[in-house]
């Protein structure tokens, strides 16, 4: 978490400006710079500004992780079919309310050997403004749904929208979760053009990349089909996020 040193630096700058009789505009510039950094740190999970998230794997091998958010949905079986066809395991960060809606699909994800992660109960659009207590409730209730529907417990957690702040950091710590980010973001929920999504993902690939996709549309499913062919042609293997955690524990 990088925000504590930055806050101290910001306070030091204010004291320095005061000591040398800095003007109002200098204070204002420092304040807006501080606000910009905080907002940037809140929305860019790779910075680790509020929460130290795992965003990639340090490896010399050509391997990547496929991760899917916001499911299960009516489209998830198509994704599972593709993954099964290519004998690939992925990591699914599931929303509690979606699990309640599609329990059989959730159970299929588990039965086919994929890794499960917590993506909160409701994936609220106001996630960044929730209290620590409310965030803890969101995470714990999703855990409860997972336990009831699939008899499974996970320590993996992905913040909705990749948003982090002190309340979310506290919730992650109190629920004993490990925050999982990414370093290849497909933007498949924003971009409509499949070719653009595909190029964005393949262009950003590196050894150990964690790829963010969503199992929420046929569009992304078609992108996945092409991506799996690309990975095979380029001789990339795949890993699931939990194997990184287990590997670190054994080191």
mmCIF file of C-alpha atoms in Angstrom:
data_model
loop_
_atom_site.group_PDB
_atom_site.id
_atom_site.type_symbol
_atom_site.label_atom_id
_atom_site.label_comp_id
_atom_site.label_asym_id
_atom_site.label_seq_id
_atom_site.Cartn_x
_atom_site.Cartn_y
_atom_site.Cartn_z
ATOM 1 C CA UNK A 1 0.000 0.000 0.000
ATOM 2 C CA UNK A 2 1.637 3.158 -1.257
ATOM 3 C CA UNK A 3 -0.801 5.786 -0.029
ATOM 4 C CA UNK A 4 0.644 6.252 3.465
ATOM 5 C CA UNK A 5 4.089 7.441 2.275
ATOM 6 C CA UNK A 6 2.412 9.673 -0.285
ATOM 7 C CA UNK A 7 0.176 11.276 2.355
ATOM 8 C CA UNK A 8 3.245 11.981 4.492
ATOM 9 C CA UNK A 9 4.990 13.443 1.452
ATOM 10 C CA UNK A 10 1.935 15.626 0.738
ATOM 11 C CA UNK A 11 1.908 16.922 4.332
ATOM 12 C CA UNK A 12 5.646 17.579 4.155
ATOM 13 C CA UNK A 13 5.130 19.599 0.971
ATOM 14 C CA UNK A 14 2.464 21.688 2.684
ATOM 15 C CA UNK A 15 4.742 22.400 5.629
ATOM 16 C CA UNK A 16 7.570 23.275 3.238
ATOM 17 C CA UNK A 17 5.350 25.640 1.245
ATOM 18 C CA UNK A 18 4.103 27.268 4.457
ATOM 19 C CA UNK A 19 7.648 27.704 5.779
ATOM 20 C CA UNK A 20 8.709 29.501 2.613
ATOM 21 C CA UNK A 21 5.486 31.532 2.382
ATOM 22 C CA UNK A 22 4.064 29.821 -0.699
ATOM 23 C CA UNK A 23 1.077 31.442 -2.351
ATOM 24 C CA UNK A 24 -2.538 30.240 -2.544
ATOM 25 C CA UNK A 25 -2.107 28.901 -6.073
ATOM 26 C CA UNK A 26 0.801 26.720 -4.991
ATOM 27 C CA UNK A 27 -1.362 25.169 -2.264
ATOM 28 C CA UNK A 28 -4.177 24.680 -4.734
ATOM 29 C CA UNK A 29 -1.845 23.007 -7.240
ATOM 30 C CA UNK A 30 -0.566 20.608 -4.555
ATOM 31 C CA UNK A 31 -4.115 19.811 -3.437
ATOM 32 C CA UNK A 32 -5.346 18.976 -6.940
ATOM 33 C CA UNK A 33 -2.201 16.954 -7.643
ATOM 34 C CA UNK A 34 -2.832 14.992 -4.454
ATOM 35 C CA UNK A 35 -6.468 14.375 -5.450
ATOM 36 C CA UNK A 36 -5.438 13.245 -8.945
ATOM 37 C CA UNK A 37 -2.967 10.716 -7.552
ATOM 38 C CA UNK A 38 -5.562 9.345 -5.111
ATOM 39 C CA UNK A 39 -8.148 8.915 -7.875
ATOM 40 C CA UNK A 40 -5.577 7.302 -10.150
ATOM 41 C CA UNK A 41 -4.503 4.967 -7.356
ATOM 42 C CA UNK A 42 -8.125 4.020 -6.665
ATOM 43 C CA UNK A 43 -8.858 2.956 -10.231
ATOM 44 C CA UNK A 44 -5.544 1.462 -11.356
ATOM 45 C CA UNK A 45 -5.224 -1.855 -9.534
ATOM 46 C CA UNK A 46 -1.730 -2.432 -10.946
ATOM 47 C CA UNK A 47 -0.347 0.450 -8.874
ATOM 48 C CA UNK A 48 -1.083 -1.302 -5.586
ATOM 49 C CA UNK A 49 -1.806 2.132 -4.123
ATOM 50 C CA UNK A 50 -4.326 1.023 -1.475
ATOM 51 C CA UNK A 51 -4.171 -2.773 -1.823
ATOM 52 C CA UNK A 52 -1.288 -4.999 -2.818
ATOM 53 C CA UNK A 53 -2.918 -7.054 -5.572
ATOM 54 C CA UNK A 54 -1.435 -9.882 -7.583
ATOM 55 C CA UNK A 55 -1.479 -8.619 -11.181
ATOM 56 C CA UNK A 56 0.886 -11.037 -12.931
ATOM 57 C CA UNK A 57 3.117 -14.046 -12.388
ATOM 58 C CA UNK A 58 6.879 -13.731 -12.351
ATOM 59 C CA UNK A 59 7.946 -16.471 -14.719
ATOM 60 C CA UNK A 60 10.293 -17.156 -17.590
ATOM 61 C CA UNK A 61 7.788 -19.511 -19.156
ATOM 62 C CA UNK A 62 5.313 -18.545 -21.865
ATOM 63 C CA UNK A 63 2.231 -18.904 -19.716
ATOM 64 C CA UNK A 64 -0.798 -16.741 -18.980
ATOM 65 C CA UNK A 65 -3.895 -16.859 -16.793
ATOM 66 C CA UNK A 66 -7.395 -16.540 -18.201
ATOM 67 C CA UNK A 67 -9.789 -14.936 -15.719
ATOM 68 C CA UNK A 68 -13.492 -14.253 -16.150
ATOM 69 C CA UNK A 69 -15.567 -11.799 -14.119
ATOM 70 C CA UNK A 70 -19.245 -11.199 -13.368
ATOM 71 C CA UNK A 71 -20.632 -14.703 -13.921
ATOM 72 C CA UNK A 72 -22.112 -17.145 -13.927
ATOM 73 C CA UNK A 73 -24.451 -16.067 -16.715
ATOM 74 C CA UNK A 74 -26.467 -17.682 -19.462
ATOM 75 C CA UNK A 75 -23.360 -17.384 -21.667
ATOM 76 C CA UNK A 76 -20.974 -19.130 -19.258
ATOM 77 C CA UNK A 77 -21.670 -22.656 -20.622
ATOM 78 C CA UNK A 78 -20.360 -21.544 -24.028
ATOM 79 C CA UNK A 79 -17.127 -20.419 -22.373
ATOM 80 C CA UNK A 80 -16.886 -23.689 -20.489
ATOM 81 C CA UNK A 81 -17.393 -25.651 -23.699
ATOM 82 C CA UNK A 82 -14.502 -23.809 -25.356
ATOM 83 C CA UNK A 83 -12.205 -24.250 -22.377
ATOM 84 C CA UNK A 84 -13.047 -27.943 -22.191
ATOM 85 C CA UNK A 85 -12.407 -28.369 -25.906
ATOM 86 C CA UNK A 86 -8.910 -26.892 -25.483
ATOM 87 C CA UNK A 87 -8.292 -28.628 -22.126
ATOM 88 C CA UNK A 88 -7.689 -25.316 -20.356
ATOM 89 C CA UNK A 89 -8.483 -24.336 -16.781
ATOM 90 C CA UNK A 90 -9.404 -20.753 -15.941
ATOM 91 C CA UNK A 91 -10.284 -18.646 -12.917
ATOM 92 C CA UNK A 92 -13.864 -17.398 -12.531
ATOM 93 C CA UNK A 93 -14.576 -14.470 -10.206
ATOM 94 C CA UNK A 94 -18.259 -14.945 -9.479
ATOM 95 C CA UNK A 95 -20.934 -12.596 -8.172
ATOM 96 C CA UNK A 96 -23.062 -14.012 -5.361
ATOM 97 C CA UNK A 97 -26.385 -12.966 -6.833
ATOM 98 C CA UNK A 98 -25.408 -14.503 -10.177
ATOM 99 C CA UNK A 99 -24.599 -17.765 -8.424
ATOM 100 C CA UNK A 100 -28.055 -17.718 -6.852
ATOM 101 C CA UNK A 101 -29.531 -17.187 -10.307
ATOM 102 C CA UNK A 102 -27.485 -19.912 -12.033
ATOM 103 C CA UNK A 103 -26.456 -22.458 -9.351
ATOM 104 C CA UNK A 104 -26.182 -25.355 -11.823
ATOM 105 C CA UNK A 105 -23.743 -23.404 -14.021
ATOM 106 C CA UNK A 106 -21.710 -22.475 -10.927
ATOM 107 C CA UNK A 107 -21.549 -26.142 -9.982
ATOM 108 C CA UNK A 108 -20.403 -27.005 -13.495
ATOM 109 C CA UNK A 109 -17.548 -24.478 -13.248
ATOM 110 C CA UNK A 110 -16.381 -26.240 -10.099
ATOM 111 C CA UNK A 111 -16.909 -29.793 -11.392
ATOM 112 C CA UNK A 112 -14.810 -29.081 -14.500
ATOM 113 C CA UNK A 113 -11.845 -28.073 -12.365
ATOM 114 C CA UNK A 114 -11.798 -24.313 -12.754
ATOM 115 C CA UNK A 115 -10.765 -22.007 -9.924
ATOM 116 C CA UNK A 116 -13.336 -19.846 -8.143
ATOM 117 C CA UNK A 117 -12.870 -16.324 -6.797
ATOM 118 C CA UNK A 118 -15.122 -13.977 -4.824
ATOM 119 C CA UNK A 119 -16.428 -10.944 -6.736
ATOM 120 C CA UNK A 120 -18.821 -9.685 -3.999
ATOM 121 C CA UNK A 121 -22.495 -10.419 -3.546
ATOM 122 C CA UNK A 122 -23.950 -7.714 -5.779
ATOM 123 C CA UNK A 123 -21.090 -6.012 -7.683
ATOM 124 C CA UNK A 124 -22.587 -2.669 -6.657
ATOM 125 C CA UNK A 125 -21.939 0.302 -8.936
ATOM 126 C CA UNK A 126 -21.262 2.290 -5.750
ATOM 127 C CA UNK A 127 -18.545 -0.094 -4.558
ATOM 128 C CA UNK A 128 -16.007 2.700 -4.208
ATOM 129 C CA UNK A 129 -18.300 4.583 -1.804
ATOM 130 C CA UNK A 130 -19.304 1.715 0.510
ATOM 131 C CA UNK A 131 -18.185 1.578 4.133
ATOM 132 C CA UNK A 132 -15.731 -1.052 5.293
ATOM 133 C CA UNK A 133 -18.556 -2.827 7.143
ATOM 134 C CA UNK A 134 -20.692 -2.937 4.001
ATOM 135 C CA UNK A 135 -17.788 -4.230 1.912
ATOM 136 C CA UNK A 136 -17.123 -6.965 4.478
ATOM 137 C CA UNK A 137 -20.798 -7.900 4.267
ATOM 138 C CA UNK A 138 -20.632 -8.011 0.457
ATOM 139 C CA UNK A 139 -17.648 -10.368 0.561
ATOM 140 C CA UNK A 140 -18.900 -12.590 3.374
ATOM 141 C CA UNK A 141 -22.368 -12.992 1.883
ATOM 142 C CA UNK A 142 -20.823 -14.011 -1.440
ATOM 143 C CA UNK A 143 -18.756 -16.580 0.487
ATOM 144 C CA UNK A 144 -21.948 -17.861 2.061
ATOM 145 C CA UNK A 145 -23.668 -18.228 -1.308
ATOM 146 C CA UNK A 146 -20.641 -20.099 -2.676
ATOM 147 C CA UNK A 147 -20.662 -22.440 0.304
ATOM 148 C CA UNK A 148 -24.377 -23.181 -0.067
ATOM 149 C CA UNK A 149 -24.354 -23.603 -3.852
ATOM 150 C CA UNK A 150 -21.031 -25.340 -4.400
ATOM 151 C CA UNK A 151 -19.654 -26.315 -0.986
ATOM 152 C CA UNK A 152 -16.546 -24.285 -1.760
ATOM 153 C CA UNK A 153 -14.420 -21.703 0.059
ATOM 154 C CA UNK A 154 -12.032 -19.311 -1.654
ATOM 155 C CA UNK A 155 -9.395 -16.854 -0.476
ATOM 156 C CA UNK A 156 -9.266 -15.202 -3.887
ATOM 157 C CA UNK A 157 -11.010 -11.863 -4.304
ATOM 158 C CA UNK A 158 -11.236 -9.435 -7.187
ATOM 159 C CA UNK A 159 -12.479 -5.891 -6.473
ATOM 160 C CA UNK A 160 -15.405 -4.909 -8.716
ATOM 161 C CA UNK A 161 -14.196 -2.516 -11.439
ATOM 162 C CA UNK A 162 -10.705 -2.919 -9.973
ATOM 163 C CA UNK A 163 -11.547 -0.122 -7.524
ATOM 164 C CA UNK A 164 -9.635 0.012 -4.241
ATOM 165 C CA UNK A 165 -9.595 2.402 -1.293
ATOM 166 C CA UNK A 166 -8.925 2.239 2.473
ATOM 167 C CA UNK A 167 -12.364 0.722 3.204
ATOM 168 C CA UNK A 168 -11.884 -1.997 0.603
ATOM 169 C CA UNK A 169 -8.360 -2.646 1.879
ATOM 170 C CA UNK A 170 -9.757 -3.116 5.388
ATOM 171 C CA UNK A 171 -12.485 -5.437 4.129
ATOM 172 C CA UNK A 172 -9.976 -7.586 2.246
ATOM 173 C CA UNK A 173 -7.798 -7.880 5.341
ATOM 174 C CA UNK A 174 -10.696 -8.645 7.693
ATOM 175 C CA UNK A 175 -12.086 -11.364 5.424
ATOM 176 C CA UNK A 176 -8.655 -12.947 4.899
ATOM 177 C CA UNK A 177 -8.748 -12.513 1.127
ATOM 178 C CA UNK A 178 -6.000 -12.167 -1.453
ATOM 179 C CA UNK A 179 -6.684 -9.431 -3.992
ATOM 180 C CA UNK A 180 -6.264 -10.514 -7.601
ATOM 181 C CA UNK A 181 -5.870 -7.925 -10.332
ATOM 182 C CA UNK A 182 -4.642 -8.137 -13.921
ATOM 183 C CA UNK A 183 -2.139 -6.624 -16.299
ATOM 184 C CA UNK A 184 -4.083 -7.271 -19.510
ATOM 185 C CA UNK A 185 -7.520 -5.662 -19.500
ATOM 186 C CA UNK A 186 -9.700 -6.541 -22.483
ATOM 187 C CA UNK A 187 -12.329 -3.821 -21.922
ATOM 188 C CA UNK A 188 -14.761 -6.313 -23.450
ATOM 189 C CA UNK A 189 -17.698 -4.752 -21.596
ATOM 190 C CA UNK A 190 -16.968 -1.373 -23.191
ATOM 191 C CA UNK A 191 -15.606 -2.127 -26.674
ATOM 192 C CA UNK A 192 -18.124 -3.540 -29.156
ATOM 193 C CA UNK A 193 -15.699 -4.465 -31.914
ATOM 194 C CA UNK A 194 -14.438 -8.030 -31.408
ATOM 195 C CA UNK A 195 -11.283 -7.460 -33.460
ATOM 196 C CA UNK A 196 -10.329 -4.503 -31.285
ATOM 197 C CA UNK A 197 -10.805 -6.570 -28.124
ATOM 198 C CA UNK A 198 -8.735 -9.409 -29.579
ATOM 199 C CA UNK A 199 -5.933 -7.068 -30.639
ATOM 200 C CA UNK A 200 -5.959 -5.339 -27.262
ATOM 201 C CA UNK A 201 -5.482 -8.649 -25.457
ATOM 202 C CA UNK A 202 -2.926 -10.242 -27.766
ATOM 203 C CA UNK A 203 -0.913 -7.035 -28.096
ATOM 204 C CA UNK A 204 -0.569 -6.723 -24.327
ATOM 205 C CA UNK A 205 0.418 -10.322 -23.593
ATOM 206 C CA UNK A 206 3.619 -11.019 -21.688
ATOM 207 C CA UNK A 207 5.004 -14.021 -19.878
ATOM 208 C CA UNK A 208 2.929 -14.447 -16.731
ATOM 209 C CA UNK A 209 0.099 -12.105 -17.781
ATOM 210 C CA UNK A 210 -3.255 -12.258 -16.004
ATOM 211 C CA UNK A 211 -5.968 -11.534 -18.584
ATOM 212 C CA UNK A 212 -9.279 -9.959 -17.588
ATOM 213 C CA UNK A 213 -12.325 -11.088 -19.582
ATOM 214 C CA UNK A 214 -16.047 -11.362 -18.795
ATOM 215 C CA UNK A 215 -18.218 -14.434 -19.373
ATOM 216 C CA UNK A 216 -21.207 -12.207 -20.020
ATOM 217 C CA UNK A 217 -21.655 -12.091 -23.807
ATOM 218 C CA UNK A 218 -21.400 -14.080 -27.021
ATOM 219 C CA UNK A 219 -19.070 -11.357 -28.292
ATOM 220 C CA UNK A 220 -16.437 -12.169 -25.695
ATOM 221 C CA UNK A 221 -16.977 -15.877 -26.255
ATOM 222 C CA UNK A 222 -16.042 -15.424 -29.912
ATOM 223 C CA UNK A 223 -12.989 -13.427 -28.841
ATOM 224 C CA UNK A 224 -12.037 -16.268 -26.509
ATOM 225 C CA UNK A 225 -12.299 -18.785 -29.352
ATOM 226 C CA UNK A 226 -9.774 -16.799 -31.388
ATOM 227 C CA UNK A 227 -7.607 -16.134 -28.356
ATOM 228 C CA UNK A 228 -7.305 -19.835 -27.551
ATOM 229 C CA UNK A 229 -6.119 -20.504 -31.103
ATOM 230 C CA UNK A 230 -3.605 -17.659 -30.753
ATOM 231 C CA UNK A 231 -2.252 -19.070 -27.476
ATOM 232 C CA UNK A 232 -1.843 -22.501 -29.029
ATOM 233 C CA UNK A 233 -0.094 -21.127 -32.117
ATOM 234 C CA UNK A 234 2.275 -19.025 -30.000
ATOM 235 C CA UNK A 235 2.897 -21.997 -27.675
ATOM 236 C CA UNK A 236 1.516 -20.335 -24.553
ATOM 237 C CA UNK A 237 0.419 -22.566 -21.694
ATOM 238 C CA UNK A 238 -2.062 -21.431 -19.040
ATOM 239 C CA UNK A 239 -2.216 -21.381 -15.251
ATOM 240 C CA UNK A 240 -4.902 -20.625 -12.688
ATOM 241 C CA UNK A 241 -4.434 -17.924 -10.085
ATOM 242 C CA UNK A 242 -4.603 -20.307 -7.122
ATOM 243 C CA UNK A 243 -1.461 -22.109 -8.316
ATOM 244 C CA UNK A 244 0.472 -18.861 -7.834
ATOM 245 C CA UNK A 245 -0.716 -18.628 -4.222
ATOM 246 C CA UNK A 246 0.099 -22.265 -3.474
ATOM 247 C CA UNK A 247 3.507 -21.897 -5.109
ATOM 248 C CA UNK A 248 4.345 -18.879 -2.948
ATOM 249 C CA UNK A 249 3.340 -20.761 0.205
ATOM 250 C CA UNK A 250 5.629 -23.635 -0.676
ATOM 251 C CA UNK A 251 8.658 -21.441 -1.431
#
